[in-house]
Structures are given as C-alpha cells and as structure tokens.
Coordinates of C-alpha atoms and ligand atoms in Angstrom, one line a residue:
M1 CA 9.9 -15.5 -17.2
K2 CA 6.5 -17.0 -17.7
L3 CA 4.2 -14.7 -19.7
P4 CA 0.5 -14.7 -20.1
E5 CA -0.8 -15.6 -23.6
H6 CA -1.2 -12.0 -24.8
L7 CA 2.4 -11.1 -24.1
T8 CA 5.0 -12.7 -26.4
I9 CA 8.6 -12.0 -27.5
K10 CA 9.3 -11.7 -31.2
D11 CA 12.7 -10.8 -32.7
G12 CA 13.9 -9.6 -29.3
H13 CA 10.9 -7.3 -28.9
L14 CA 8.1 -7.6 -26.3
M15 CA 4.7 -7.8 -28.0
I16 CA 1.3 -7.1 -26.6
G17 CA -1.3 -8.9 -28.7
S18 CA 0.0 -8.3 -32.2
H19 CA 1.7 -5.0 -31.4
D20 CA 5.4 -4.4 -30.9
C21 CA 5.8 -2.4 -27.7
N22 CA 8.6 -0.4 -29.3
D23 CA 6.3 0.7 -32.1
L24 CA 3.6 1.7 -29.7
A25 CA 6.1 3.7 -27.7
E26 CA 7.4 5.3 -30.9
S27 CA 3.8 6.3 -32.0
Y28 CA 2.3 7.4 -28.8
G29 CA 5.4 8.3 -26.7
T30 CA 6.2 7.3 -23.1
P31 CA 5.1 6.8 -20.5
L32 CA 2.2 4.9 -21.8
Y33 CA -0.4 2.6 -20.4
V34 CA -1.4 -0.2 -22.9
T35 CA -4.4 -2.4 -22.4
D36 CA -5.4 -5.5 -24.4
E37 CA -9.2 -5.6 -24.9
K38 CA -9.1 -9.2 -25.9
R39 CA -7.5 -10.2 -22.6
I40 CA -10.2 -8.4 -20.6
R41 CA -12.8 -10.4 -22.4
E42 CA -10.9 -13.7 -21.8
N43 CA -10.4 -12.9 -18.1
F44 CA -14.1 -12.1 -17.7
T45 CA -15.4 -15.1 -19.5
R46 CA -13.1 -17.5 -17.6
Y47 CA -14.2 -16.1 -14.2
N48 CA -17.9 -16.0 -15.1
S49 CA -17.9 -19.5 -16.6
A50 CA -16.0 -20.9 -13.5
L51 CA -18.8 -19.8 -11.3
K52 CA -21.7 -20.5 -13.6
K53 CA -20.6 -24.1 -13.9
H54 CA -21.8 -24.5 -10.3
Y55 CA -24.7 -22.1 -10.2
N56 CA -26.5 -20.2 -13.0
N57 CA -27.7 -17.5 -10.8
V58 CA -24.5 -15.5 -10.7
R59 CA -24.0 -11.8 -11.3
M60 CA -20.6 -10.3 -12.0
L61 CA -20.1 -6.8 -10.7
Y62 CA -16.7 -5.5 -12.0
A63 CA -15.0 -3.4 -9.3
A64 CA -14.8 -0.1 -11.1
K65 CA -12.1 1.4 -8.9
A66 CA -9.6 -1.1 -10.3
N67 CA -9.7 0.7 -13.7
G68 CA -12.4 3.2 -14.3
N69 CA -11.7 4.2 -17.9
M70 CA -14.9 4.4 -19.9
A71 CA -13.6 2.1 -22.6
V72 CA -12.9 -0.5 -20.0
L73 CA -16.4 0.0 -18.4
K74 CA -18.0 -0.3 -21.8
T75 CA -16.1 -3.5 -22.5
F76 CA -17.5 -4.9 -19.3
A77 CA -21.0 -3.6 -20.0
D78 CA -20.8 -5.3 -23.4
L79 CA -19.9 -8.6 -21.6
G80 CA -23.1 -8.2 -19.5
A81 CA -21.3 -7.3 -16.3
G82 CA -22.5 -4.8 -13.7
A83 CA -20.2 -2.9 -11.4
D84 CA -19.3 -2.4 -7.8
V85 CA -19.2 1.4 -7.6
F86 CA -17.7 3.3 -4.6
S87 CA -18.5 6.9 -5.4
S88 CA -21.1 9.0 -7.3
G89 CA -18.4 9.5 -10.0
E90 CA -18.0 5.7 -10.6
L91 CA -21.8 5.4 -10.5
H92 CA -22.3 8.0 -13.2
L93 CA -19.6 6.5 -15.4
A94 CA -21.0 3.0 -15.0
L95 CA -24.5 4.2 -16.2
L96 CA -22.9 6.2 -19.1
A97 CA -21.1 3.0 -20.1
G98 CA -24.5 1.4 -20.6
M99 CA -24.7 -0.7 -17.5
N100 CA -28.2 -1.5 -16.1
P101 CA -28.8 0.2 -12.7
E102 CA -30.0 -3.2 -11.5
N103 CA -26.5 -4.5 -12.0
L104 CA -24.8 -2.0 -9.8
L105 CA -24.2 -1.9 -6.1
F106 CA -23.3 1.4 -4.5
N107 CA -20.6 0.6 -1.9
G108 CA -18.7 2.8 0.4
S109 CA -18.2 3.5 4.1
S110 CA -18.6 7.3 3.9
K111 CA -21.3 8.4 1.6
T112 CA -22.7 11.9 1.3
K113 CA -26.4 12.8 1.3
E114 CA -26.0 13.6 -2.4
D115 CA -24.5 10.1 -3.0
L116 CA -27.6 8.6 -1.4
E117 CA -29.9 10.8 -3.4
L118 CA -28.2 9.8 -6.6
A119 CA -28.6 6.1 -5.8
V120 CA -32.3 6.5 -5.0
D121 CA -32.9 8.7 -8.2
K122 CA -31.2 6.1 -10.4
G123 CA -32.7 3.0 -8.7
V124 CA -29.3 1.6 -7.7
R125 CA -29.1 -0.6 -4.7
V126 CA -27.0 0.6 -1.8
S127 CA -24.7 -1.4 0.4
V128 CA -25.2 0.4 3.8
D129 CA -22.2 0.6 6.1
S130 CA -23.7 1.9 9.4
F131 CA -27.0 2.5 11.3
D132 CA -26.4 6.2 10.8
E133 CA -26.3 5.8 7.0
L134 CA -29.4 3.6 7.1
A135 CA -31.3 6.4 8.9
Q136 CA -30.1 9.0 6.3
L137 CA -31.0 6.8 3.4
S138 CA -34.4 6.2 4.8
E139 CA -35.0 9.9 5.0
V140 CA -33.7 10.5 1.5
A141 CA -35.9 7.8 0.0
K142 CA -39.0 8.9 2.0
A143 CA -38.5 12.5 0.8
K144 CA -38.4 11.3 -2.8
G145 CA -41.4 9.0 -2.2
K146 CA -39.4 6.0 -3.5
D147 CA -38.3 2.7 -2.0
V148 CA -34.6 1.6 -2.1
E149 CA -33.3 -1.9 -1.9
I150 CA -30.3 -2.4 0.3
S151 CA -27.7 -4.8 1.6
F152 CA -25.5 -4.2 4.6
R153 CA -21.8 -4.4 4.3
I154 CA -21.0 -7.2 6.7
N155 CA -17.7 -7.5 8.5
P156 CA -17.0 -11.2 8.6
A157 CA -14.0 -10.6 10.9
I158 CA -11.5 -12.9 9.2
D159 CA -7.8 -12.5 8.9
V160 CA -6.6 -12.8 5.3
P161 CA -3.0 -13.4 4.0
T162 CA -2.4 -10.1 2.2
H163 CA -0.8 -6.7 2.7
P164 CA -2.4 -5.1 5.8
K165 CA -3.5 -2.0 3.8
I166 CA -5.7 -4.2 1.6
A167 CA -7.1 -6.5 4.2
T168 CA -10.7 -5.1 4.6
G169 CA -12.5 -7.8 6.5
L170 CA -10.5 -7.8 9.8
A171 CA -12.5 -7.4 13.0
T172 CA -10.6 -4.0 13.4
S173 CA -11.4 -2.8 9.8
K174 CA -13.2 0.4 9.1
F175 CA -15.6 -1.4 6.8
G176 CA -18.9 -3.1 7.5
I177 CA -21.2 -3.9 10.4
P178 CA -19.7 -6.0 13.1
A179 CA -21.1 -9.5 13.8
D180 CA -22.9 -8.6 17.0
Q181 CA -24.9 -5.8 15.4
I182 CA -25.9 -7.5 12.1
L183 CA -29.3 -8.8 13.2
D184 CA -30.2 -5.5 14.8
A185 CA -29.2 -3.7 11.6
Y186 CA -31.5 -5.8 9.5
R187 CA -34.3 -5.5 12.1
A188 CA -33.9 -1.7 11.9
A189 CA -33.9 -1.9 8.1
L190 CA -37.1 -4.0 8.1
E191 CA -38.8 -1.3 10.1
A192 CA -37.3 1.7 8.4
D193 CA -39.5 3.8 6.0
N194 CA -38.9 3.2 2.3
I195 CA -36.1 0.7 2.9
D196 CA -36.2 -2.9 1.6
P197 CA -33.3 -5.1 2.9
V198 CA -32.8 -7.7 0.1
G199 CA -29.1 -8.4 0.2
M200 CA -25.9 -9.1 2.1
H201 CA -22.5 -7.9 1.1
C202 CA -18.9 -8.5 2.2
H203 CA -15.5 -8.0 0.7
I204 CA -12.6 -9.5 2.7
G205 CA -9.6 -7.9 1.0
S206 CA -7.5 -7.8 -2.1
Q207 CA -4.7 -9.7 -3.7
I208 CA -5.5 -12.8 -1.7
L209 CA -3.6 -15.8 -3.1
E210 CA -5.4 -18.6 -1.1
V211 CA -8.9 -19.9 -1.6
L212 CA -9.6 -20.9 2.0
P213 CA -10.4 -17.3 3.3
F214 CA -13.1 -17.0 0.5
A215 CA -14.7 -20.3 1.5
K216 CA -14.6 -19.2 5.1
A217 CA -16.3 -15.9 4.2
A218 CA -18.9 -17.7 2.2
E219 CA -19.6 -20.0 5.1
I220 CA -20.0 -17.0 7.5
M221 CA -22.3 -15.3 5.0
V222 CA -24.7 -18.2 4.5
K223 CA -24.8 -18.8 8.3
I224 CA -25.9 -15.2 8.7
A225 CA -28.3 -15.6 5.8
G226 CA -30.1 -18.3 7.7
K227 CA -30.6 -16.1 10.7
L228 CA -31.8 -13.2 8.5
T229 CA -34.3 -15.5 6.8
D230 CA -35.6 -16.5 10.3
I231 CA -36.3 -12.8 11.2
G232 CA -38.2 -12.3 7.9
V233 CA -35.5 -10.9 5.5
K234 CA -36.2 -12.1 1.9
L235 CA -32.8 -12.3 0.4
K236 CA -32.5 -11.7 -3.3
F237 CA -28.7 -11.6 -3.4
I238 CA -25.6 -12.5 -1.4
D239 CA -22.5 -10.6 -2.5
I240 CA -19.2 -12.1 -1.5
G241 CA -17.0 -9.3 -3.0
G242 CA -13.8 -9.6 -4.9
G243 CA -10.2 -10.1 -3.9
L244 CA -8.9 -13.0 -5.8
G245 CA -5.2 -12.2 -6.4
I246 CA -3.0 -12.6 -9.4
P247 CA 0.6 -13.9 -9.8
Y248 CA 2.6 -10.7 -9.8
H249 CA 5.8 -12.8 -9.3
H250 CA 5.3 -14.7 -12.6
D251 CA 7.6 -17.6 -11.7
S252 CA 7.0 -18.1 -8.0
D253 CA 3.5 -16.9 -7.0
N254 CA 1.1 -19.8 -6.8
A255 CA -2.1 -17.9 -7.6
P256 CA -5.4 -19.9 -7.5
T257 CA -7.3 -19.9 -10.8
P258 CA -10.9 -18.8 -11.0
E259 CA -11.8 -22.5 -11.3
E260 CA -10.1 -23.2 -8.0
Y261 CA -11.8 -20.3 -6.4
A262 CA -15.2 -21.4 -7.6
D263 CA -14.5 -25.0 -6.5
A264 CA -13.7 -23.8 -3.0
V265 CA -16.5 -21.3 -2.6
M266 CA -19.5 -22.6 -4.5
P267 CA -20.1 -25.9 -2.6
V268 CA -20.1 -24.0 0.7
F269 CA -22.5 -21.4 -0.7
L270 CA -24.8 -23.9 -2.4
E271 CA -25.0 -26.2 0.7
G272 CA -25.7 -23.2 2.8
I273 CA -28.6 -21.8 0.8
A274 CA -30.0 -25.3 0.2
R275 CA -30.1 -25.8 4.0
I276 CA -32.0 -22.5 4.4
G277 CA -34.2 -23.3 1.4
I278 CA -33.6 -20.0 -0.5
K279 CA -32.2 -19.3 -4.0
P280 CA -30.6 -15.8 -3.9
E281 CA -28.4 -14.6 -6.7
L282 CA -24.7 -14.9 -6.0
W283 CA -22.9 -11.6 -6.6
V284 CA -19.1 -11.3 -7.0
E285 CA -17.0 -8.2 -7.4
P286 CA -13.7 -9.0 -8.9
G287 CA -11.5 -6.1 -10.0
R288 CA -7.8 -7.1 -10.0
N289 CA -8.4 -10.6 -11.3
L290 CA -10.1 -9.3 -14.4
M291 CA -7.9 -6.3 -15.2
G292 CA -4.5 -6.8 -13.6
D293 CA -2.7 -8.7 -16.3
T294 CA -4.4 -6.9 -19.2
T295 CA -2.2 -3.8 -19.1
I296 CA 1.4 -2.9 -19.2
L297 CA 3.1 0.4 -18.5
L298 CA 5.7 1.4 -21.0
T299 CA 8.4 3.7 -19.7
G300 CA 11.5 5.1 -21.4
V301 CA 15.0 5.1 -19.9
N302 CA 16.2 8.6 -19.3
S303 CA 19.6 7.7 -17.9
V304 CA 21.5 4.9 -16.2
K305 CA 23.7 5.6 -13.1
T306 CA 26.1 3.6 -11.1
A307 CA 26.1 4.7 -7.4
H308 CA 26.1 2.2 -4.5
K309 CA 24.0 0.2 -7.0
K310 CA 23.0 0.5 -10.6
F311 CA 19.9 2.7 -11.2
V312 CA 17.8 2.9 -14.3
N313 CA 16.0 6.2 -14.3
V314 CA 12.8 6.0 -16.2
D315 CA 10.0 8.4 -17.1
A316 CA 7.2 6.8 -15.0
G317 CA 7.2 6.9 -11.2
F318 CA 4.7 6.5 -8.4
N319 CA 2.8 9.4 -9.9
L320 CA 1.7 6.8 -12.5
L321 CA 2.1 3.5 -10.6
L322 CA 1.6 3.9 -6.9
R323 CA 1.4 0.3 -5.9
P324 CA 5.1 -0.4 -5.3
A325 CA 5.5 2.7 -3.0
M326 CA 2.1 2.3 -1.3
Y327 CA 1.9 -1.5 -0.8
D328 CA 5.5 -2.6 -1.4
S329 CA 4.1 -4.4 -4.5
Y330 CA 6.2 -6.3 -6.9
H331 CA 5.8 -5.9 -10.7
E332 CA 7.8 -7.8 -13.2
V333 CA 9.8 -5.6 -15.6
I334 CA 11.1 -6.5 -19.1
V335 CA 13.5 -4.5 -21.3
A336 CA 11.1 -4.4 -24.2
N337 CA 13.7 -3.8 -26.9
R338 CA 16.1 -6.5 -25.5
A339 CA 13.5 -9.0 -24.5
D340 CA 15.5 -12.0 -25.7
Q341 CA 18.8 -11.0 -24.1
K342 CA 20.2 -12.7 -21.0
P343 CA 19.9 -11.0 -17.6
E344 CA 23.4 -10.0 -16.7
L345 CA 23.4 -7.1 -14.2
E346 CA 21.3 -6.1 -11.2
Y347 CA 19.4 -2.9 -11.6
T348 CA 17.0 -0.8 -9.6
V349 CA 14.3 0.9 -11.8
T350 CA 13.5 4.3 -10.3
G351 CA 11.0 7.0 -11.4
P352 CA 11.4 10.7 -11.8
I353 CA 9.6 11.8 -8.6
C354 CA 11.3 13.7 -5.9
E355 CA 10.9 11.0 -3.2
S356 CA 13.3 8.2 -2.2
G357 CA 10.4 5.8 -2.2
D358 CA 9.9 6.3 -5.9
I359 CA 11.1 2.9 -6.9
I360 CA 9.3 0.8 -9.5
A361 CA 11.4 -2.3 -9.2
A362 CA 14.3 -3.0 -6.9
D363 CA 17.3 -5.2 -7.5
R364 CA 16.3 -7.0 -10.7
M365 CA 18.6 -9.0 -12.9
L366 CA 18.2 -7.4 -16.4
P367 CA 20.1 -7.4 -19.6
H368 CA 22.6 -4.5 -20.0
V369 CA 20.4 -1.3 -20.1
E370 CA 21.1 2.0 -21.8
R371 CA 19.6 5.4 -22.2
G372 CA 16.8 5.2 -24.8
D373 CA 15.8 1.6 -23.9
L374 CA 12.2 0.8 -23.2
I375 CA 11.0 -0.8 -20.0
A376 CA 7.7 -2.6 -19.8
V377 CA 6.2 -2.9 -16.3
L378 CA 3.8 -5.8 -16.3
D379 CA 0.4 -6.3 -14.6
C380 CA -0.6 -2.7 -14.3
G381 CA -4.2 -3.0 -15.3
A382 CA -5.7 -2.8 -11.8
Y383 CA -5.0 0.1 -9.4
G384 CA -2.5 1.5 -11.9
Y385 CA -3.8 4.5 -13.8
S386 CA -6.8 4.7 -11.4
M387 CA -4.5 5.7 -8.5
A388 CA -2.3 8.0 -10.6
S389 CA -1.7 11.6 -9.5
Q390 CA -0.2 14.8 -10.9
Y391 CA 2.5 15.0 -8.1
N392 CA 5.5 17.1 -9.1
C393 CA 3.2 18.8 -11.6
R394 CA 3.5 15.8 -13.9
P395 CA 0.6 15.5 -16.3
R396 CA -0.8 11.9 -16.3
C397 CA 0.2 9.9 -19.4
P398 CA -2.1 8.6 -22.1
E399 CA -3.9 5.2 -21.9
I400 CA -4.3 3.2 -25.1
M401 CA -6.3 0.1 -26.0
V402 CA -5.2 -2.5 -28.4
N403 CA -7.6 -4.9 -30.2
G404 CA -6.3 -7.2 -32.9
D405 CA -4.1 -5.1 -35.1
R406 CA -5.8 -1.8 -34.0
S407 CA -4.7 0.6 -31.3
A408 CA -6.3 3.8 -30.1
Y409 CA -6.3 6.3 -27.3
M410 CA -8.8 5.5 -24.5
R411 CA -7.5 8.6 -22.7
R412 CA -5.2 11.3 -24.1
G413 CA -2.3 12.4 -22.1
E414 CA -2.7 15.5 -19.9
T415 CA -0.7 18.6 -20.4
V416 CA 0.7 21.2 -18.0
I417 CA -2.1 23.5 -19.3
D418 CA -4.7 20.9 -18.1
I419 CA -3.2 21.2 -14.6
L420 CA -3.0 25.0 -14.7
N421 CA -6.6 25.4 -15.9
T422 CA -8.1 24.2 -12.6
M423 CA -6.1 26.8 -10.6
A424 CA -7.5 30.3 -10.0
D425 CA -6.0 33.7 -9.5
L426 CA -6.7 35.1 -6.1
P427 CA -8.8 38.3 -6.3
W428 CA -6.6 40.1 -3.7
V429 CA -3.4 39.6 -5.6
E430 CA -2.6 42.2 -8.3
K431 CA -2.3 40.8 -11.8
Ligands
PLP1 C1 -11.9 -3.0 -4.1 C2 -13.1 -3.7 -4.0 C3 -13.4 -4.8 -4.8 C4 -12.4 -5.4 -5.8 O1 -11.3 -6.0 -5.2 P1 -10.2 -6.8 -6.1 O2 -9.2 -7.2 -5.1 O3 -9.7 -5.9 -7.1 O4 -10.9 -7.9 -6.7 C5 -14.6 -5.5 -4.6 N1 -15.5 -5.0 -3.7 C6 -15.3 -3.9 -3.0 C7 -16.4 -3.5 -2.0 C8 -14.1 -3.3 -3.0 O5 -13.9 -2.2 -2.3

C-alpha cells in the first residue's frame, strides 16, 4: 500500500513520524487519535504555495469543523491561516487560538441572533445565507452602532462528483442564495443599514476528486462578480470554499494535487477579475485536504470471530469515526504490529457499538489477526474526532500530537464521570 511520507514501516511496525504506533498505544492506551504536527505544516505550505504561485493575494481559511482541536487551530494560526467558522463555538476557539478576526469568515445557514451579535462584537465578517438573515444582521449591527462587512453564500448550482450528503452546491441544496436572487440580495445589502457587502462566498462540496467542478465554480463566481461590480459592489474578496478531496483508497484513487487544483482554478479566476478590472483577495477554505492524512486512529483488537465471515472486533466504532457509517467512506487499515506481513485472509473490522452499521472497514485482506493486535485506521484527521459522540455511554478517546520525537495529549480521554456530570437529578424524584 502506498503511504504518505510521515507513515513508514520499521521492523514490522507502523511508524508515524519517528514514533512506533505500538509504543504510543502502550503509553496512551487505545482507542487513540494520533496527529502529526509536521504533516499539518507540510500540507498547509504546499496548498498555500500552489495558489500563491499564481496570485499573491490569497488568504487561507482553514475549515475549523474538520478538526477543531485547539492545538490544531494554534498550528494553523502559527502558519498565518485564518478559519472558516460555522458556529459561535468555532469562532471563540479560532480567536482563542490567536487568529486575527480579519482572517475569519462566519459561515452557516442557520445562525442565531447571539451568533450575529458575536460576529459584530468581534469584528468578524459574516457570510449571509438568506434575506431574512441579512435583515437580522442589519438590526443587530445598527443596535450596536457598528458596521459589519458581509459576503453572501452563493449557490452556484453545480453538480459535483461526490457523496450526495457532502455535495453542498446543488441547485436543490439548503445552502446559499439561488442564482436568480443574487443581484437582489446585494442590492438589499447595499441599502441595508450598517451592512457593507464586500465579498462573495461559495462552497460546492467535499471530497471532490476532480478539478473541473472547482474551475466551473470559479467561472460562475467571477461572472457574478462582474455583475456585482456593475451595480456598485466593491469586492474585497471572493471565497471559493474548500472541498478538494484526498486519496482514501491509497492505491486506486486518483486525487488531484493542490498544484493541479491551482492550475485549473487560478487562470479562470485571474482572467475573470482582469476582465472586470478588480483585484480582490482570493479566499479558500480547505479542511480535509490539510488535515485528512495527518491523523491515524489506533484501535485495539478485543476479539476475532468467524461467522459468515471473519470479524475483527476493535475498541473504536462509529462513536469515534462516523464517516464509514454516515457516508459509506473507505479508510485504509493496517495491522500496526504486523505491518510487514503478507495479507492472507479477508476480515471485516467492526466497532463495539450496538448497531449493525458499526463497521470501520469491510472485507479487507489483512495478515492473520489475533486478540491484542493493534489496527491503525488511516486518514482520520478530518471529520474524525470532530464528529465523535458518546453513543452507548462511551467516553471519547484521547487525541495526541506528535512532533519530532515528542508526543503529548492535545485532549485527554473522557471518563464516564465526565458524561455523568452533565446530567441532573430531577427535583421530583426522591433521592
Ligand atoms: C466544510 C466546509 C469547508 C471545508 O470542506 P473540505 O471538504 O473539508 O475542504 C469549507 N467551507 C465551508 C463553508 C464548509 O462548510
């Protein structure tokens, strides 16, 4: 199996950076999320450079929902990134991580009044998703005597080749302003009190493995930018979202590189803005592409069973990694203590959750597996821990970061007491 640079095999053991996964499992226990900080930095630098080669006026907004751990956010802040935040919680964390409010965009299709107040208080730009939200934001900003800069989330109405649950720019999607209402939306914004429309925003979907849809979205965006300029909108930024996929199938997915992405998108964008005669910043919001391959989930084998097929029962299920159950996602798995042994049997790796759908990896050829072995699930850095739950009263596992020969918790594991502590005794039930 092809492995990215930070994953290697040494003396039969899977290594992440300079760490033997078996030693990490021994020290920290399983299940365990392990992230390589160096890989985050490499991924960011590569994506950023690929775009900046074409145009210097690029701003990287990391999509915080992919992995919202403070250590991860601080790494991105240190790299000079901002963030795409989708809730007040993500906004607070991004600011605490040291990100500049100017480098944030508050996205979301269903914001509360408190969300809008927070954005105005902190001076964070808002990507507005409806006329109704525009009216509310205007009221909020007016009441505070402040102006707020906005973009609209635009629905470019394009079909993308990905799982339907993560295609977000279809004509039928819940996100964004439809094509025939865009000009009216900006006219309304130009007239609204305390609102300054300065940007455009779209995000067409996630885990997209072709560059053409991105080029098409860029083309649609600059076309609209021309019309907006005509009606008097002074565009400071055009945000084309995230969505570039990664090769979850290491040996067969043909994932475009950030350079290929940039080579497809940037000429369209640059020709478009040159035609209009404007020089807005280009904003991008990658999540998965920066984080996906940085992290593995280590999970211990509790038992092996032969029924109609061979099952490997591990200690992590969809409570910790929802993607396979939610999106039919594929993740490579490696037996971390037998990483140099030949695959000889077909196994299905299943979690401990009381649901038939709790399957981490189905029908995989693996070396002979035994109780006590260690399985590494690859590419869990995006939408892994961030979608974890406490289903079945299972405390969420720890997350650690490795950096050179160091390793440390970036989040401790929860305990049953943590879960119990948020529950309350009912006053009408006798103690
Ligand atoms: C989820 C999301 C992203 C990131 O998507 P990836 O596929 O992880 O790159 C970017 N922008 C918005 C608005 C999103 O909702």
